[in-house]
Structures are given as structure tokens and as C-alpha cells.
Amino acid sequence: MSVAELGAELSDRVGRVIPHDGYLLLGLDPVTGAGCFVAHERAYSARARQWLEIEEPGVAPPVLALGAGVPPRYSADLHRLMAAEGFGGALRIAARHGGVTWGELVLLRGWGGRPFSAAEATRAGALAGGLARALRGFVAGRPLAPGRGGPGPAVVFVGADDTVRATPTARAALRALVPDARTDEDLFGTLWNVVYTARRGTGVALSRIPAAHGWTALHAQLLDGGAPDEVAVTVQPASGRVLLPAVVAWYGVTARENAVLGHVLDGLPAKGIARRLDLSLYTVHDHLKAIYRKTGVHGRDELAAALGG
């Protein structure tokens, strides 16, 4: 299943209880909170989605209704943007479960349609856990696998005025993430979340993206000595220590299994792991079997290859 197919299926299911005209589905890196995939249909334009990244930092409430007949939330500019884009109502549902926000689904209604009601907002709140499970199932339902020839490392430079400079290699790397992009606005849309997160945070941001060709890492960092807010974004295959925290979260790896997994990346044999963690060899093998089952691999060599170990 592709991201677009996931979005269409979730929209269809949710639409049976909360009718809507369009939707925007966003998956989040469960460790950093940065966007890692998106699907949309009859939703905001690429330029509007970029503006929303600037306007609405932070995590939204579990359920948030916006639009006609609803008390104003956030800025008046947001409501003007919605109207300009042809939307009279939006209902945002945070896909939260187990203390983690795995993504967000935004339901949209056209201008002139009835606003989302309080009853529909209540129904939306009851869907949060199911949405979270669907997003996790989308990622963890596929076996963990090494990259299959995706574009190599590339760097994209984003100026303070959001001008993007990208080499052909960088464009190819981004197109592998957004294969249906028709314009530069669509192509560069995957950058804005990490770019703005880096600007308003510690100067760095990271997202690990489950792409068709394997996991890809977007790493944004403010340029040292450059103009304020200039950002370099590295696009490269995600593996090893960079990928591990996301794999642990998406695939439900326990803390003890994670400890074993870390030593697998270090190349320790099972006996060495047992000694290092003060466990029996049988317990180490049990943890390894659980990791293989959760990640869908068939053994240690396949696991190490998938993680770049």
C-alpha cells in the first residue's frame, strides 16, 4: 500500500461517520515529531501547506475544529487562508496513542458547507487511537528492509527567504520521496517541516521517512556563518544509529530488545551480548526472535543489512 492509498482508505472509513470533502494526512517521526510522509486529496495547495508550517508550530490539541460558526482559534490569517483556499471548515485529529503522536488527519469541508459540529468533534476524538494504529500498521506492517538503490547523499540549501537551491542529484533524491510531484512547490514540500523546525528550535531537525526504496533521513541544520535562517538539508539513506530509534518506536521494540539490537549493530555475537547485558544466552536468543518477528526479517544477517550494520 502506498501513502496515497493509505490516505484514501482512511478518508473513506472516517467519511462514514464524519463526511468531508477533502483531507490531509500527515505521518510524524515518533521520536522527533517531524513530518515523515503526507497524503492529500482536494486539500490545501502546496503553498498553503508551506504557510501552515510557519503559522502553526507545536502540537495541535487532540481534536481541533476551525472555520465558520466555530470560535476563532489560532490567527485570523489562518481563517483567511482557509477561505482563500475554498474551505469553510477543518477538523484536525491528532493520531495519539501510548503517549506518542504518530500523525494527524485534517478533514476539510468546502466553503458554504455546514461546519463541523460538536458531535462530530466528539466522534473524531474517539477515532484518534484507531488512526494511530493505522499509521503504525502502515509502517510496521512491511518488513524492515535495506535500501534498494535509492539516490545517494545530497544536499539542498534553503535561503532565509525560502529560496531553494538543489542539484540534480538532490532533485532526484526528493523525487524518490515525492514521485507524484508535478511542480517544484510539490517537490520541495517535504522539506518545510524540518526546515522550520530547525529554525525555531535548536538549529537542527531530523526526520526518518519510510520510502518505497528504503528509509531516508532528512537532516536540517542552520548554516554556520551564513545569513540568519539559512538551512542545509541533507537527504540520504537512513541506517544504523540514525534509523534505530525510529525502528524501535514504529515496530514496538521493547527496551530490553533495543539493548540487544544495539549490540547487534556493534557486531557482537549472541554470547558477547549475553555477557555484556548479564543475560542468559537463551534470553538473548528469545529477544532476537522477538525482534525478527516484529520487524519481519528472517535472521541476524537480514536484520543487520536492513539497519546498515
mmCIF file of C-alpha atoms in Angstrom:
data_model
loop_
_atom_site.group_PDB
_atom_site.id
_atom_site.type_symbol
_atom_site.label_atom_id
_atom_site.label_comp_id
_atom_site.label_asym_id
_atom_site.label_seq_id
_atom_site.Cartn_x
_atom_site.Cartn_y
_atom_site.Cartn_z
ATOM 1 C CA MET A 1 0.000 0.000 0.000
ATOM 2 C CA SER A 2 1.271 3.465 -0.885
ATOM 3 C CA VAL A 3 0.895 6.597 1.239
ATOM 4 C CA ALA A 4 -1.752 7.876 -1.182
ATOM 5 C CA GLU A 5 -3.698 4.609 -0.885
ATOM 6 C CA LEU A 6 -3.476 4.788 2.913
ATOM 7 C CA GLY A 7 -4.862 8.317 2.881
ATOM 8 C CA ALA A 8 -7.723 7.350 0.567
ATOM 9 C CA GLU A 9 -8.636 4.338 2.703
ATOM 10 C CA LEU A 10 -8.615 6.300 5.972
ATOM 11 C CA SER A 11 -10.635 9.106 4.381
ATOM 12 C CA ASP A 12 -13.216 6.580 3.192
ATOM 13 C CA ARG A 13 -13.515 4.931 6.603
ATOM 14 C CA VAL A 14 -13.694 8.179 8.560
ATOM 15 C CA GLY A 15 -16.100 9.621 5.995
ATOM 16 C CA ARG A 16 -18.718 7.065 7.013
ATOM 17 C CA VAL A 17 -19.103 8.823 10.370
ATOM 18 C CA ILE A 18 -17.741 12.299 9.596
ATOM 19 C CA PRO A 19 -18.495 13.348 5.995
ATOM 20 C CA HIS A 20 -15.903 15.636 4.414
ATOM 21 C CA ASP A 21 -14.875 16.994 1.024
ATOM 22 C CA GLY A 22 -11.113 16.668 1.287
ATOM 23 C CA TYR A 23 -8.381 15.547 3.638
ATOM 24 C CA LEU A 24 -4.730 15.961 4.557
ATOM 25 C CA LEU A 25 -2.948 13.040 6.253
ATOM 26 C CA LEU A 26 0.409 13.638 7.914
ATOM 27 C CA GLY A 27 2.682 10.985 9.415
ATOM 28 C CA LEU A 28 5.173 12.076 12.067
ATOM 29 C CA ASP A 29 8.547 10.707 13.114
ATOM 30 C CA PRO A 30 7.571 9.299 16.538
ATOM 31 C CA VAL A 31 10.901 10.308 18.090
ATOM 32 C CA THR A 32 11.448 13.845 16.764
ATOM 33 C CA GLY A 33 7.876 14.780 15.825
ATOM 34 C CA ALA A 34 8.964 15.944 12.359
ATOM 35 C CA GLY A 35 6.779 15.141 9.354
ATOM 36 C CA CYS A 36 7.753 11.940 7.562
ATOM 37 C CA PHE A 37 5.014 11.344 4.970
ATOM 38 C CA VAL A 38 1.913 13.073 3.648
ATOM 39 C CA ALA A 39 -1.170 12.243 1.586
ATOM 40 C CA HIS A 40 -3.887 14.628 0.467
ATOM 41 C CA GLU A 41 -6.923 14.880 -1.780
ATOM 42 C CA ARG A 42 -8.900 18.046 -2.524
ATOM 43 C CA ALA A 43 -6.891 19.726 0.243
ATOM 44 C CA TYR A 44 -4.668 22.755 0.746
ATOM 45 C CA SER A 45 -2.310 23.746 -2.055
ATOM 46 C CA ALA A 46 1.431 23.172 -1.660
ATOM 47 C CA ARG A 47 1.978 26.881 -0.978
ATOM 48 C CA ALA A 48 -0.757 26.919 1.669
ATOM 49 C CA ARG A 49 0.737 23.840 3.365
ATOM 50 C CA GLN A 50 4.080 25.647 3.492
ATOM 51 C CA TRP A 51 2.414 28.661 5.131
ATOM 52 C CA LEU A 52 0.737 26.391 7.690
ATOM 53 C CA GLU A 53 4.139 25.021 8.703
ATOM 54 C CA ILE A 54 5.182 28.571 9.624
ATOM 55 C CA GLU A 55 1.913 29.662 11.182
ATOM 56 C CA GLU A 56 1.138 26.693 13.418
ATOM 57 C CA PRO A 57 4.206 25.468 15.313
ATOM 58 C CA GLY A 58 3.774 22.945 18.059
ATOM 59 C CA VAL A 59 1.391 20.049 18.548
ATOM 60 C CA ALA A 60 -2.302 20.632 17.932
ATOM 61 C CA PRO A 61 -4.914 19.714 20.556
ATOM 62 C CA PRO A 62 -6.280 16.151 20.207
ATOM 63 C CA VAL A 63 -9.246 17.480 18.210
ATOM 64 C CA LEU A 64 -9.480 20.992 16.792
ATOM 65 C CA ALA A 65 -12.367 22.420 14.763
ATOM 66 C CA LEU A 66 -11.802 25.507 12.614
ATOM 67 C CA GLY A 67 -13.986 27.545 10.323
ATOM 68 C CA ALA A 68 -17.413 29.079 10.017
ATOM 69 C CA GLY A 69 -19.522 29.047 13.140
ATOM 70 C CA VAL A 70 -16.607 27.937 15.318
ATOM 71 C CA PRO A 71 -14.972 30.206 17.915
ATOM 72 C CA PRO A 72 -11.732 31.628 16.424
ATOM 73 C CA ARG A 73 -8.614 29.610 17.150
ATOM 74 C CA TYR A 74 -5.058 30.485 16.190
ATOM 75 C CA SER A 75 -4.765 33.580 13.982
ATOM 76 C CA ALA A 76 -7.237 35.413 11.790
ATOM 77 C CA ASP A 77 -4.746 34.832 8.961
ATOM 78 C CA LEU A 78 -5.439 31.096 9.183
ATOM 79 C CA HIS A 79 -9.150 31.637 8.663
ATOM 80 C CA ARG A 80 -8.430 33.942 5.731
ATOM 81 C CA LEU A 81 -6.163 31.283 4.235
ATOM 82 C CA MET A 82 -8.892 28.658 4.575
ATOM 83 C CA ALA A 83 -11.371 30.938 2.818
ATOM 84 C CA ALA A 84 -8.899 31.756 0.055
ATOM 85 C CA GLU A 85 -8.323 28.037 -0.493
ATOM 86 C CA GLY A 86 -12.084 27.430 -0.680
ATOM 87 C CA PHE A 87 -12.586 25.763 2.695
ATOM 88 C CA GLY A 88 -15.194 26.751 5.257
ATOM 89 C CA GLY A 89 -14.318 24.158 7.878
ATOM 90 C CA ALA A 90 -11.454 21.976 9.055
ATOM 91 C CA LEU A 91 -11.400 19.275 11.698
ATOM 92 C CA ARG A 92 -7.940 18.237 12.864
ATOM 93 C CA ILE A 93 -7.498 14.887 14.603
ATOM 94 C CA ALA A 94 -4.185 14.091 16.286
ATOM 95 C CA ALA A 95 -3.399 10.371 15.981
ATOM 96 C CA ARG A 96 -2.168 9.837 19.517
ATOM 97 C CA HIS A 97 -1.644 6.558 21.325
ATOM 98 C CA GLY A 98 0.662 5.442 24.107
ATOM 99 C CA GLY A 99 1.781 8.994 24.796
ATOM 100 C CA VAL A 100 3.074 9.431 21.223
ATOM 101 C CA THR A 101 1.637 11.490 18.371
ATOM 102 C CA TRP A 102 2.041 9.350 15.247
ATOM 103 C CA GLY A 103 0.418 11.775 12.853
ATOM 104 C CA GLU A 104 -2.570 13.950 12.114
ATOM 105 C CA LEU A 105 -5.640 13.776 9.893
ATOM 106 C CA VAL A 106 -7.255 17.024 8.762
ATOM 107 C CA LEU A 107 -10.778 16.766 7.360
ATOM 108 C CA LEU A 108 -11.918 19.645 5.144
ATOM 109 C CA ARG A 109 -15.295 20.945 4.013
ATOM 110 C CA GLY A 110 -15.843 23.388 1.189
ATOM 111 C CA TRP A 111 -16.888 26.984 1.661
ATOM 112 C CA GLY A 112 -20.638 27.246 2.158
ATOM 113 C CA GLY A 113 -20.987 23.740 3.571
ATOM 114 C CA ARG A 114 -22.139 23.068 7.094
ATOM 115 C CA PRO A 115 -19.464 23.492 9.776
ATOM 116 C CA PHE A 116 -18.133 20.553 11.736
ATOM 117 C CA SER A 117 -20.387 20.104 14.751
ATOM 118 C CA ALA A 118 -19.530 19.456 18.390
ATOM 119 C CA ALA A 119 -20.924 15.943 17.972
ATOM 120 C CA GLU A 120 -18.591 15.321 15.042
ATOM 121 C CA ALA A 121 -15.640 16.627 17.060
ATOM 122 C CA THR A 122 -16.547 14.127 19.776
ATOM 123 C CA ARG A 123 -16.671 11.328 17.218
ATOM 124 C CA ALA A 124 -13.303 12.478 15.897
ATOM 125 C CA GLY A 125 -11.771 12.187 19.364
ATOM 126 C CA ALA A 126 -12.859 8.554 19.529
ATOM 127 C CA LEU A 127 -11.006 7.868 16.265
ATOM 128 C CA ALA A 128 -7.575 9.025 17.473
ATOM 129 C CA GLY A 129 -6.387 5.641 18.721
ATOM 130 C CA GLY A 130 -7.551 3.844 15.584
ATOM 131 C CA LEU A 131 -5.789 6.375 13.378
ATOM 132 C CA ALA A 132 -2.583 5.904 15.350
ATOM 133 C CA ARG A 133 -2.798 2.118 14.940
ATOM 134 C CA ALA A 134 -3.425 2.530 11.214
ATOM 135 C CA LEU A 135 -0.348 4.726 10.789
ATOM 136 C CA ARG A 136 1.818 2.331 12.770
ATOM 137 C CA GLY A 137 0.432 -0.608 10.834
ATOM 138 C CA PHE A 138 1.243 1.135 7.558
ATOM 139 C CA VAL A 139 4.913 1.446 8.528
ATOM 140 C CA ALA A 140 5.456 -1.645 10.690
ATOM 141 C CA GLY A 141 3.271 -3.877 8.523
ATOM 142 C CA ARG A 142 6.072 -4.026 5.982
ATOM 143 C CA PRO A 143 9.283 -5.965 6.706
ATOM 144 C CA LEU A 144 12.262 -3.860 7.658
ATOM 145 C CA ALA A 145 14.474 -3.919 4.586
ATOM 146 C CA PRO A 146 17.676 -2.262 3.365
ATOM 147 C CA GLY A 147 17.531 0.485 0.777
ATOM 148 C CA ARG A 148 17.086 -0.759 -2.767
ATOM 149 C CA GLY A 149 19.137 1.632 -4.808
ATOM 150 C CA GLY A 150 17.634 4.957 -3.781
ATOM 151 C CA PRO A 151 19.538 8.168 -4.601
ATOM 152 C CA GLY A 152 22.746 8.708 -2.661
ATOM 153 C CA PRO A 153 23.500 11.567 -0.239
ATOM 154 C CA ALA A 154 22.565 15.028 -1.500
ATOM 155 C CA VAL A 155 22.273 18.500 -0.001
ATOM 156 C CA VAL A 156 19.568 21.111 -0.542
ATOM 157 C CA PHE A 157 20.141 24.728 0.526
ATOM 158 C CA VAL A 158 17.193 26.821 1.700
ATOM 159 C CA GLY A 159 17.742 30.578 1.932
ATOM 160 C CA ALA A 160 16.312 32.883 4.573
ATOM 161 C CA ASP A 161 13.623 33.856 2.043
ATOM 162 C CA ASP A 162 12.828 30.138 1.454
ATOM 163 C CA THR A 163 14.525 30.108 -1.939
ATOM 164 C CA VAL A 164 15.600 26.523 -2.619
ATOM 165 C CA ARG A 165 18.802 25.582 -4.409
ATOM 166 C CA ALA A 166 19.101 21.926 -5.331
ATOM 167 C CA THR A 167 21.492 19.962 -7.523
ATOM 168 C CA PRO A 168 20.126 17.401 -9.995
ATOM 169 C CA THR A 169 21.150 14.684 -7.537
ATOM 170 C CA ALA A 170 19.193 16.384 -4.771
ATOM 171 C CA ARG A 171 16.159 16.750 -7.011
ATOM 172 C CA ALA A 172 16.348 13.044 -7.822
ATOM 173 C CA ALA A 173 16.549 12.219 -4.117
ATOM 174 C CA LEU A 174 13.479 14.338 -3.355
ATOM 175 C CA ARG A 175 11.575 12.949 -6.336
ATOM 176 C CA ALA A 176 12.119 9.458 -4.954
ATOM 177 C CA LEU A 177 10.275 10.656 -1.841
ATOM 178 C CA VAL A 178 7.538 12.528 -3.744
ATOM 179 C CA PRO A 179 7.151 10.565 -7.001
ATOM 180 C CA ASP A 180 3.853 12.253 -7.892
ATOM 181 C CA ALA A 181 5.225 15.820 -7.570
ATOM 182 C CA ARG A 182 4.198 17.931 -10.556
ATOM 183 C CA THR A 183 5.777 21.259 -9.582
ATOM 184 C CA ASP A 184 8.736 22.497 -7.555
ATOM 185 C CA GLU A 185 6.281 23.500 -4.827
ATOM 186 C CA ASP A 186 5.184 19.874 -4.574
ATOM 187 C CA LEU A 187 8.747 18.579 -4.815
ATOM 188 C CA PHE A 188 10.110 20.843 -2.084
ATOM 189 C CA GLY A 189 7.030 20.450 0.119
ATOM 190 C CA THR A 190 8.654 17.616 2.028
ATOM 191 C CA LEU A 191 11.418 19.994 3.229
ATOM 192 C CA TRP A 192 9.440 22.673 5.032
ATOM 193 C CA ASN A 193 8.658 20.802 8.228
ATOM 194 C CA VAL A 194 12.302 20.026 9.046
ATOM 195 C CA VAL A 195 13.463 23.449 7.819
ATOM 196 C CA TYR A 196 11.067 25.395 10.047
ATOM 197 C CA THR A 197 11.615 23.007 12.960
ATOM 198 C CA ALA A 198 15.352 23.696 12.767
ATOM 199 C CA ARG A 199 14.796 27.454 12.572
ATOM 200 C CA ARG A 200 12.533 27.722 15.588
ATOM 201 C CA GLY A 201 14.290 25.103 17.719
ATOM 202 C CA THR A 202 17.895 24.170 18.421
ATOM 203 C CA GLY A 203 19.064 24.753 14.865
ATOM 204 C CA VAL A 204 18.783 21.091 13.848
ATOM 205 C CA ALA A 205 15.918 18.782 12.922
ATOM 206 C CA LEU A 206 15.687 15.158 11.814
ATOM 207 C CA SER A 207 13.029 13.060 10.143
ATOM 208 C CA ARG A 208 13.267 9.422 9.076
ATOM 209 C CA ILE A 209 10.994 8.674 6.131
ATOM 210 C CA PRO A 210 9.722 5.189 5.197
ATOM 211 C CA ALA A 211 10.084 5.498 1.422
ATOM 212 C CA ALA A 212 9.429 2.883 -1.257
ATOM 213 C CA HIS A 213 13.174 2.420 -1.865
ATOM 214 C CA GLY A 214 14.024 2.175 1.855
ATOM 215 C CA TRP A 215 14.300 4.532 4.807
ATOM 216 C CA THR A 216 15.537 8.041 4.027
ATOM 217 C CA ALA A 217 16.796 10.620 6.530
ATOM 218 C CA LEU A 218 16.199 14.352 6.194
ATOM 219 C CA HIS A 219 18.612 16.230 8.435
ATOM 220 C CA ALA A 220 18.213 20.035 8.537
ATOM 221 C CA GLN A 221 20.791 22.309 10.127
ATOM 222 C CA LEU A 222 21.270 26.074 10.240
ATOM 223 C CA LEU A 223 24.359 27.098 8.301
ATOM 224 C CA ASP A 224 27.297 28.197 10.427
ATOM 225 C CA GLY A 225 28.397 31.684 9.420
ATOM 226 C CA GLY A 226 25.673 32.106 6.847
ATOM 227 C CA ALA A 227 22.779 34.516 6.807
ATOM 228 C CA PRO A 228 20.218 34.034 9.598
ATOM 229 C CA ASP A 229 17.759 31.233 8.896
ATOM 230 C CA GLU A 230 19.793 29.722 6.034
ATOM 231 C CA VAL A 231 19.389 25.952 6.273
ATOM 232 C CA ALA A 232 21.144 22.986 4.688
ATOM 233 C CA VAL A 233 19.082 19.805 4.367
ATOM 234 C CA THR A 234 20.913 16.536 3.823
ATOM 235 C CA VAL A 235 18.930 13.797 2.075
ATOM 236 C CA GLN A 236 20.480 10.357 2.442
ATOM 237 C CA PRO A 237 19.675 6.711 3.193
ATOM 238 C CA ALA A 238 18.887 6.251 6.902
ATOM 239 C CA SER A 239 20.670 3.390 8.577
ATOM 240 C CA GLY A 240 22.385 2.294 11.753
ATOM 241 C CA ARG A 241 22.198 4.585 14.773
ATOM 242 C CA VAL A 242 20.215 7.219 12.857
ATOM 243 C CA LEU A 243 17.451 4.781 11.930
ATOM 244 C CA LEU A 244 17.376 2.684 15.106
ATOM 245 C CA PRO A 245 15.260 4.969 17.359
ATOM 246 C CA ALA A 246 12.538 5.238 14.718
ATOM 247 C CA VAL A 247 12.542 1.473 14.139
ATOM 248 C CA VAL A 248 12.227 0.879 17.871
ATOM 249 C CA ALA A 249 9.173 3.151 18.036
ATOM 250 C CA TRP A 250 7.368 2.083 14.856
ATOM 251 C CA TYR A 251 7.906 -1.656 15.363
ATOM 252 C CA GLY A 252 7.212 -1.685 19.111
ATOM 253 C CA VAL A 253 10.659 -2.937 20.165
ATOM 254 C CA THR A 254 10.953 -3.114 23.964
ATOM 255 C CA ALA A 255 13.742 -1.503 25.979
ATOM 256 C CA ARG A 256 15.490 -4.833 26.573
ATOM 257 C CA GLU A 257 15.128 -5.829 22.922
ATOM 258 C CA ASN A 258 16.535 -2.427 21.981
ATOM 259 C CA ALA A 259 19.602 -3.064 24.117
ATOM 260 C CA VAL A 260 20.171 -6.362 22.313
ATOM 261 C CA LEU A 261 19.583 -4.668 18.960
ATOM 262 C CA GLY A 262 22.177 -2.005 19.711
ATOM 263 C CA HIS A 263 24.808 -4.677 20.307
ATOM 264 C CA VAL A 264 23.794 -6.424 17.085
ATOM 265 C CA LEU A 265 24.681 -3.177 15.301
ATOM 266 C CA ASP A 266 28.038 -3.243 17.107
ATOM 267 C CA GLY A 267 28.649 -6.698 15.636
ATOM 268 C CA LEU A 268 28.710 -8.591 18.944
ATOM 269 C CA PRO A 269 27.848 -12.305 18.737
ATOM 270 C CA ALA A 270 24.977 -13.636 20.857
ATOM 271 C CA LYS A 271 27.356 -14.903 23.547
ATOM 272 C CA GLY A 272 29.026 -11.496 23.748
ATOM 273 C CA ILE A 273 25.656 -9.778 24.042
ATOM 274 C CA ALA A 274 24.685 -12.146 26.855
ATOM 275 C CA ARG A 275 27.848 -11.320 28.779
ATOM 276 C CA ARG A 276 27.524 -7.572 28.139
ATOM 277 C CA LEU A 277 23.908 -7.451 29.342
ATOM 278 C CA ASP A 278 24.285 -10.119 32.051
ATOM 279 C CA LEU A 279 21.629 -12.306 30.436
ATOM 280 C CA SER A 280 21.463 -15.980 29.624
ATOM 281 C CA LEU A 281 22.162 -16.992 26.054
ATOM 282 C CA TYR A 282 18.618 -18.379 25.833
ATOM 283 C CA THR A 283 17.175 -14.993 26.830
ATOM 284 C CA VAL A 284 19.256 -13.213 24.185
ATOM 285 C CA HIS A 285 18.003 -15.632 21.534
ATOM 286 C CA ASP A 286 14.419 -15.076 22.730
ATOM 287 C CA HIS A 287 14.879 -11.314 22.354
ATOM 288 C CA LEU A 288 16.360 -11.775 18.895
ATOM 289 C CA LYS A 289 13.435 -13.964 17.837
ATOM 290 C CA ALA A 290 11.012 -11.294 19.060
ATOM 291 C CA ILE A 291 12.896 -8.621 17.086
ATOM 292 C CA TYR A 292 12.868 -10.770 13.947
ATOM 293 C CA ARG A 293 9.118 -11.342 14.317
ATOM 294 C CA LYS A 294 8.306 -7.667 14.882
ATOM 295 C CA THR A 295 10.467 -6.365 12.038
ATOM 296 C CA GLY A 296 9.604 -9.151 9.595
ATOM 297 C CA VAL A 297 13.199 -10.242 8.956
ATOM 298 C CA HIS A 298 14.411 -13.835 8.852
ATOM 299 C CA GLY A 299 17.619 -13.692 10.817
ATOM 300 C CA ARG A 300 20.514 -11.680 12.130
ATOM 301 C CA ASP A 301 22.195 -11.125 8.771
ATOM 302 C CA GLU A 302 18.994 -9.738 7.253
ATOM 303 C CA LEU A 303 18.422 -7.536 10.313
ATOM 304 C CA ALA A 304 21.961 -6.149 10.175
ATOM 305 C CA ALA A 305 21.622 -5.475 6.440
ATOM 306 C CA ALA A 306 18.322 -3.648 6.960
ATOM 307 C CA LEU A 307 19.889 -1.430 9.597
ATOM 308 C CA GLY A 308 23.080 -0.904 7.665
ATOM 309 C CA GLY A 309 25.069 -2.795 10.250
#
